[in-house]
Amino acid sequence: MKKQEIPVCFATDDNYVPFLAVAIASLLDHASSENFYRIFVLITQLKQENIEKIQKLNKENSSIEFISLAKELDKIQGMFHLRDYYSKETYYRIFIPNLFPYYKKVLYLDCDITVLGDVAELYNHHIHGFYVGAAVEEVMQTFEVFGNYVEKADGIKRENYFNAGILLINCRRWRKKLIAERFVDLLNRYKFRVVQDEDYLNVLCKGHVRWINLGWNKTSYKNESFDDKDLKLIHWKINWRPWKYKNVLYEEHFWKYARMTDFYDYLINMRDSRTPKDEEKDKLLMENLARMAEEDANDPKNYRNTQGKTGSVWWIFDKIKRFARIRKLITIKAYKIKRNYDRRKQQ
């Protein structure tokens, strides 16, 4: 009997490799022998030693392939706003459907997660007719300043705003609706400051989201309305991260899988070497995000008050030339990968 293939994409740089290792170790520990888990790691460039450390996690029912998109992104690098901690890798999830044209759907996962269930269960959600399957962004439900921000700045109800770190992408519909093209075009016309790539995806996918149980994207803080028996995936967001602080909720799961990697000592040292000054920086980061959220919510020139009022057809008529440039990114690599994939199937 042929095994079901579960395609899973990550995107990383060398800084995030230790967390990627924990994520993959936990994912494969819960992987069913009845499936084959094809893991793609999208990179710009990565140290060979880090590639080898990740490859060591591979199992009989999985493969781990590293795909560099450096050349493709370099060709249109000027189109992106690479500011603050916004790196090239941040954009990779947007182009997954175009990079892998032979998949109907692909699961995208952030690196800063720990998996406690079989991701095949997540992958097998029905998303026909939707752009993505995703869980609500818990932060927007918990903190009034951020919930107020997405409603007033993005024009999206806080209960309808999803976290973009765990996405089940409907590749066919994504391509048909030109989400990658629309994303890059909007990126060039409007700058979101607070949640950045997550804001772009939410406004583009508004009304086309299949909602997935929060257990597949649970933030590591206590939520009285959440039952831990539903916990399938922990997303270590912002300051709720066990490599930063002790006594983080659910941290025992992170350290269990960190021990299975070559990065355990490194991660322990990362946590234990932090100083009060580092903690103060974290506090200031949250304060700055809250301040920007409040400013943008009340800005008469925010997305909701400007771009959000232009309707859904603004890009059709006057953006064709820009689309042609974007196509350089989303087609060249796609066909290379497809040819390699077809060649493997024939062997």
Short mmCIF file of C-alpha atoms in Angstrom, two decimals, residues 16-310:
data_model
loop_
_atom_site.label_atom_id
_atom_site.label_comp_id
_atom_site.label_asym_id
_atom_site.label_seq_id
_atom_site.Cartn_x
_atom_site.Cartn_y
_atom_site.Cartn_z
CA TYR A 16 17.07 29.75 13.74
CA VAL A 17 18.60 26.35 13.04
CA PRO A 18 18.62 25.26 16.74
CA PHE A 19 14.86 25.85 16.96
CA LEU A 20 14.30 24.19 13.59
CA ALA A 21 16.10 21.12 14.95
CA VAL A 22 13.74 20.92 17.92
CA ALA A 23 10.73 21.39 15.65
CA ILE A 24 11.76 18.60 13.26
CA ALA A 25 12.74 16.24 16.09
CA SER A 26 9.31 16.66 17.67
CA LEU A 27 7.48 16.40 14.34
CA LEU A 28 9.17 13.14 13.38
CA ASP A 29 8.72 11.67 16.87
CA HIS A 30 4.96 11.84 16.29
CA ALA A 31 5.04 10.88 12.61
CA SER A 32 3.00 7.82 11.69
CA SER A 33 4.74 4.95 9.93
CA GLU A 34 1.75 4.87 7.57
CA ASN A 35 2.84 8.19 6.01
CA PHE A 36 5.93 9.62 4.36
CA TYR A 37 6.92 13.09 5.56
CA ARG A 38 8.74 15.09 2.89
CA ILE A 39 10.32 18.05 4.64
CA PHE A 40 11.58 21.01 2.62
CA VAL A 41 13.77 23.62 4.33
CA LEU A 42 13.81 26.86 2.35
CA ILE A 43 16.98 28.87 2.83
CA THR A 44 19.08 31.65 1.40
CA GLN A 45 22.28 30.03 2.56
CA LEU A 46 23.18 27.81 5.49
CA LYS A 47 26.39 26.53 7.06
CA GLN A 48 27.17 22.97 6.00
CA GLU A 49 27.61 21.90 9.62
CA ASN A 50 24.07 23.05 10.39
CA ILE A 51 22.69 21.20 7.38
CA GLU A 52 24.37 18.02 8.59
CA LYS A 53 23.01 18.43 12.12
CA ILE A 54 19.49 18.74 10.76
CA GLN A 55 19.94 15.79 8.39
CA LYS A 56 20.86 13.59 11.37
CA LEU A 57 17.24 13.86 12.52
CA ASN A 58 15.94 12.10 9.41
CA LYS A 59 14.04 8.80 9.73
CA GLU A 60 12.96 5.94 7.46
CA ASN A 61 9.56 7.51 6.80
CA SER A 62 10.89 11.00 6.07
CA SER A 63 13.24 13.04 3.92
CA ILE A 64 14.79 16.44 4.58
CA GLU A 65 15.73 18.55 1.58
CA PHE A 66 17.33 22.00 1.65
CA ILE A 67 16.35 24.36 -1.15
CA SER A 68 18.23 27.63 -1.65
CA LEU A 69 16.29 30.49 -3.18
CA ALA A 70 19.18 32.96 -3.00
CA LYS A 71 19.57 33.47 -6.75
CA GLU A 72 15.84 33.92 -7.33
CA LEU A 73 15.41 36.49 -4.57
CA ASP A 74 18.56 38.38 -5.52
CA LYS A 75 17.03 39.13 -8.92
CA ILE A 76 14.20 41.14 -7.40
CA GLN A 77 15.62 41.99 -3.98
CA GLY A 78 14.92 45.68 -4.56
CA MET A 79 11.20 44.98 -4.53
CA PHE A 80 11.24 43.97 -0.85
CA HIS A 81 11.30 46.14 2.25
CA LEU A 82 14.00 44.37 4.30
CA ARG A 83 13.93 46.33 7.52
CA ASP A 84 14.33 45.61 11.25
CA TYR A 85 14.21 41.83 11.76
CA TYR A 86 12.37 41.35 8.44
CA SER A 87 14.60 38.90 6.56
CA LYS A 88 14.32 37.33 3.13
CA GLU A 89 13.25 34.05 4.70
CA THR A 90 10.15 35.75 6.10
CA TYR A 91 8.72 35.89 2.57
CA TYR A 92 9.30 32.29 1.57
CA ARG A 93 5.94 30.97 2.75
CA ILE A 94 4.24 33.31 0.29
CA PHE A 95 5.80 31.55 -2.70
CA ILE A 96 5.42 27.93 -1.59
CA PRO A 97 2.49 27.15 -3.94
CA ASN A 98 4.49 28.47 -6.89
CA LEU A 99 7.65 26.64 -5.85
CA PHE A 100 5.84 23.31 -5.61
CA PRO A 101 3.28 23.26 -8.44
CA TYR A 102 2.74 19.50 -8.15
CA TYR A 103 1.17 19.67 -4.67
CA LYS A 104 -2.50 20.44 -4.07
CA LYS A 105 -1.71 21.65 -0.58
CA VAL A 106 1.39 22.13 1.55
CA LEU A 107 1.87 22.56 5.28
CA TYR A 108 4.04 25.51 6.31
CA LEU A 109 5.46 25.60 9.85
CA ASP A 110 7.53 28.22 11.64
CA CYS A 111 10.77 27.03 13.23
CA ASP A 112 9.89 28.14 16.78
CA ILE A 113 7.44 25.33 17.50
CA THR A 114 7.24 21.97 19.27
CA VAL A 115 4.93 19.35 17.78
CA LEU A 116 2.93 17.04 20.07
CA GLY A 117 0.68 15.40 17.49
CA ASP A 118 0.91 13.84 14.04
CA VAL A 119 0.97 16.71 11.54
CA ALA A 120 -0.73 14.39 9.04
CA GLU A 121 -3.91 15.07 11.02
CA LEU A 122 -3.42 18.78 10.42
CA TYR A 123 -2.54 18.24 6.77
CA ASN A 124 -5.69 16.18 6.15
CA HIS A 125 -8.05 19.02 7.02
CA HIS A 126 -10.45 19.76 4.17
CA ILE A 127 -9.62 23.20 2.71
CA HIS A 128 -11.29 23.04 -0.71
CA GLY A 129 -12.54 26.52 -1.57
CA PHE A 130 -10.32 28.24 1.00
CA TYR A 131 -6.93 29.89 0.57
CA VAL A 132 -5.52 28.56 3.84
CA GLY A 133 -6.30 26.58 6.94
CA ALA A 134 -5.13 28.41 10.06
CA ALA A 135 -5.81 29.03 13.76
CA VAL A 136 -6.78 32.33 15.33
CA GLU A 137 -3.94 34.57 16.51
CA GLU A 138 -4.22 34.10 20.25
CA VAL A 139 -2.32 37.30 21.04
CA MET A 140 -5.05 39.37 19.38
CA GLN A 141 -7.66 37.67 21.55
CA THR A 142 -5.70 38.22 24.76
CA PHE A 143 -4.32 41.76 24.57
CA GLU A 144 -6.77 44.58 23.97
CA VAL A 145 -4.21 46.87 22.32
CA PHE A 146 -3.46 44.30 19.60
CA GLY A 147 -7.08 43.24 19.15
CA ASN A 148 -8.01 46.89 18.75
CA TYR A 149 -5.16 47.31 16.25
CA VAL A 150 -6.27 44.61 13.81
CA GLU A 151 -9.85 45.86 13.87
CA LYS A 152 -9.06 49.54 13.37
CA ALA A 153 -5.88 49.31 11.26
CA ASP A 154 -6.46 46.13 9.22
CA GLY A 155 -10.24 46.10 9.13
CA ILE A 156 -10.42 42.53 10.45
CA LYS A 157 -12.34 41.38 13.52
CA ARG A 158 -9.91 40.10 16.14
CA GLU A 159 -11.62 36.70 16.21
CA ASN A 160 -11.06 36.43 12.43
CA TYR A 161 -7.34 37.25 12.47
CA PHE A 162 -5.11 34.19 12.02
CA ASN A 163 -1.54 33.41 13.00
CA ALA A 164 0.60 32.97 9.87
CA GLY A 165 3.21 30.70 11.48
CA ILE A 166 1.16 27.54 10.97
CA LEU A 167 -0.51 27.42 7.56
CA LEU A 168 -2.15 24.70 5.53
CA ILE A 169 -1.95 26.29 2.10
CA ASN A 170 -4.35 25.45 -0.70
CA CYS A 171 -1.76 25.66 -3.48
CA ARG A 172 -4.15 25.52 -6.42
CA ARG A 173 -6.43 28.26 -5.14
CA TRP A 174 -3.44 30.33 -3.98
CA ARG A 175 -2.04 30.31 -7.52
CA LYS A 176 -5.43 30.85 -9.16
CA LYS A 177 -6.11 33.93 -7.01
CA LEU A 178 -2.56 35.29 -7.54
CA ILE A 179 -1.88 35.64 -3.82
CA ALA A 180 1.90 35.79 -4.29
CA GLU A 181 1.60 38.52 -6.90
CA ARG A 182 -0.89 40.49 -4.84
CA PHE A 183 1.29 40.14 -1.75
CA VAL A 184 4.38 41.62 -3.38
CA ASP A 185 2.38 44.36 -5.01
CA LEU A 186 0.78 45.36 -1.71
CA LEU A 187 4.20 45.17 -0.05
CA ASN A 188 5.38 47.85 -2.43
CA ARG A 189 2.39 50.10 -1.84
CA TYR A 190 1.83 49.83 1.90
CA LYS A 191 4.05 49.08 4.90
CA PHE A 192 2.61 47.29 7.91
CA ARG A 193 4.75 47.97 10.99
CA VAL A 194 3.34 45.83 13.77
CA VAL A 195 2.91 42.22 12.61
CA GLN A 196 4.23 42.75 9.09
CA ASP A 197 3.96 39.55 6.99
CA GLU A 198 1.06 38.33 9.13
CA ASP A 199 -0.88 41.52 8.44
CA TYR A 200 -0.33 41.19 4.68
CA LEU A 201 -1.58 37.62 4.63
CA ASN A 202 -4.62 38.39 6.76
CA VAL A 203 -5.86 41.21 4.56
CA LEU A 204 -5.26 39.17 1.40
CA CYS A 205 -6.94 36.01 2.72
CA LYS A 206 -9.79 37.75 4.54
CA GLY A 207 -12.97 35.70 4.26
CA HIS A 208 -11.18 32.68 2.77
CA VAL A 209 -9.79 30.93 5.86
CA ARG A 210 -10.69 27.44 7.09
CA TRP A 211 -10.45 27.70 10.87
CA ILE A 212 -8.38 25.05 12.63
CA ASN A 213 -8.49 24.19 16.33
CA LEU A 214 -6.23 26.36 18.49
CA GLY A 215 -4.58 23.19 19.74
CA TRP A 216 -2.57 23.19 16.50
CA ASN A 217 -1.11 26.64 17.23
CA LYS A 218 -1.14 27.24 20.99
CA THR A 219 0.86 30.10 22.47
CA SER A 220 2.78 29.16 25.61
CA TYR A 221 0.74 31.11 28.13
CA LYS A 222 -2.31 30.11 30.13
CA ASN A 223 -5.65 30.48 28.40
CA GLU A 224 -8.54 29.54 30.69
CA SER A 225 -10.79 28.74 27.73
CA PHE A 226 -8.31 26.23 26.27
CA ASP A 227 -8.29 22.57 27.33
CA ASP A 228 -4.77 21.14 27.36
CA LYS A 229 -6.07 17.77 26.17
CA ASP A 230 -6.36 19.44 22.74
CA LEU A 231 -2.69 20.50 22.71
CA LYS A 232 -1.05 19.34 19.46
CA LEU A 233 1.49 22.06 18.67
CA ILE A 234 3.11 24.76 20.81
CA HIS A 235 4.16 28.01 19.14
CA TRP A 236 6.84 29.79 21.17
CA LYS A 237 5.98 33.41 20.38
CA ILE A 238 7.50 36.74 21.39
CA ASN A 239 8.63 36.55 25.05
CA TRP A 240 7.05 33.19 25.92
CA ARG A 241 10.06 31.16 24.86
CA PRO A 242 11.89 28.55 26.99
CA TRP A 243 15.30 29.41 25.54
CA LYS A 244 14.79 32.91 26.96
CA TYR A 245 13.05 32.33 30.28
CA LYS A 246 12.61 29.62 32.89
CA ASN A 247 9.20 28.34 33.97
CA VAL A 248 7.54 28.98 30.61
CA LEU A 249 4.29 27.06 30.25
CA TYR A 250 4.78 23.73 28.42
CA GLU A 251 8.58 24.14 28.48
CA GLU A 252 9.11 20.47 29.41
CA HIS A 253 8.10 19.52 25.87
CA PHE A 254 10.66 21.85 24.32
CA TRP A 255 13.51 20.53 26.44
CA LYS A 256 12.51 16.91 25.83
CA TYR A 257 13.09 17.35 22.10
CA ALA A 258 16.03 19.73 22.48
CA ARG A 259 17.85 16.81 24.09
CA MET A 260 17.36 14.81 20.89
CA THR A 261 19.35 17.38 18.88
CA ASP A 262 22.93 18.59 18.74
CA PHE A 263 21.83 21.96 20.10
CA TYR A 264 20.74 21.14 23.66
CA ASP A 265 23.80 22.60 25.40
CA TYR A 266 23.72 25.63 23.14
CA LEU A 267 20.06 26.30 23.97
CA ILE A 268 20.60 25.83 27.70
CA ASN A 269 23.48 28.28 27.58
CA MET A 270 21.37 30.71 25.58
CA ARG A 271 18.77 30.73 28.35
CA ASP A 272 21.17 30.75 31.32
CA SER A 273 23.47 33.45 29.92
CA ARG A 274 20.70 36.02 29.58
CA THR A 275 21.05 39.11 31.71
CA PRO A 276 18.60 41.63 33.23
CA LYS A 277 19.57 43.90 30.35
CA ASP A 278 18.32 41.27 27.86
CA GLU A 279 15.05 41.02 29.74
CA GLU A 280 14.72 44.79 29.68
CA LYS A 281 15.14 44.71 25.89
CA ASP A 282 12.30 42.19 25.66
CA LYS A 283 10.11 44.42 27.79
CA LEU A 284 10.89 47.43 25.61
CA LEU A 285 10.14 45.42 22.46
CA MET A 286 6.66 44.61 23.74
CA GLU A 287 6.11 48.20 24.80
CA ASN A 288 7.20 49.47 21.36
CA LEU A 289 4.92 46.99 19.59
CA ALA A 290 2.01 48.09 21.76
CA ARG A 291 2.81 51.74 21.09
CA MET A 292 2.98 51.20 17.31
CA ALA A 293 -0.24 49.21 17.43
CA GLU A 294 -2.03 52.07 19.18
CA GLU A 295 -0.56 54.68 16.81
CA ASP A 296 -1.49 52.73 13.68
CA ALA A 297 -4.98 51.95 14.98
CA ASN A 298 -5.63 55.68 15.23
CA ASP A 299 -3.81 56.71 12.05
CA PRO A 300 -6.22 58.13 9.43
CA LYS A 301 -3.80 56.83 6.77
CA ASN A 302 -3.74 53.22 8.02
CA TYR A 303 -4.58 50.29 5.73
CA ARG A 304 -8.26 50.14 6.66
CA ASN A 305 -8.71 53.82 5.87
CA THR A 306 -6.75 53.80 2.60
CA GLN A 307 -5.86 50.58 0.73
CA GLY A 308 -8.66 48.69 2.42
CA LYS A 309 -11.23 50.90 0.71
CA THR A 310 -10.01 50.39 -2.84
#
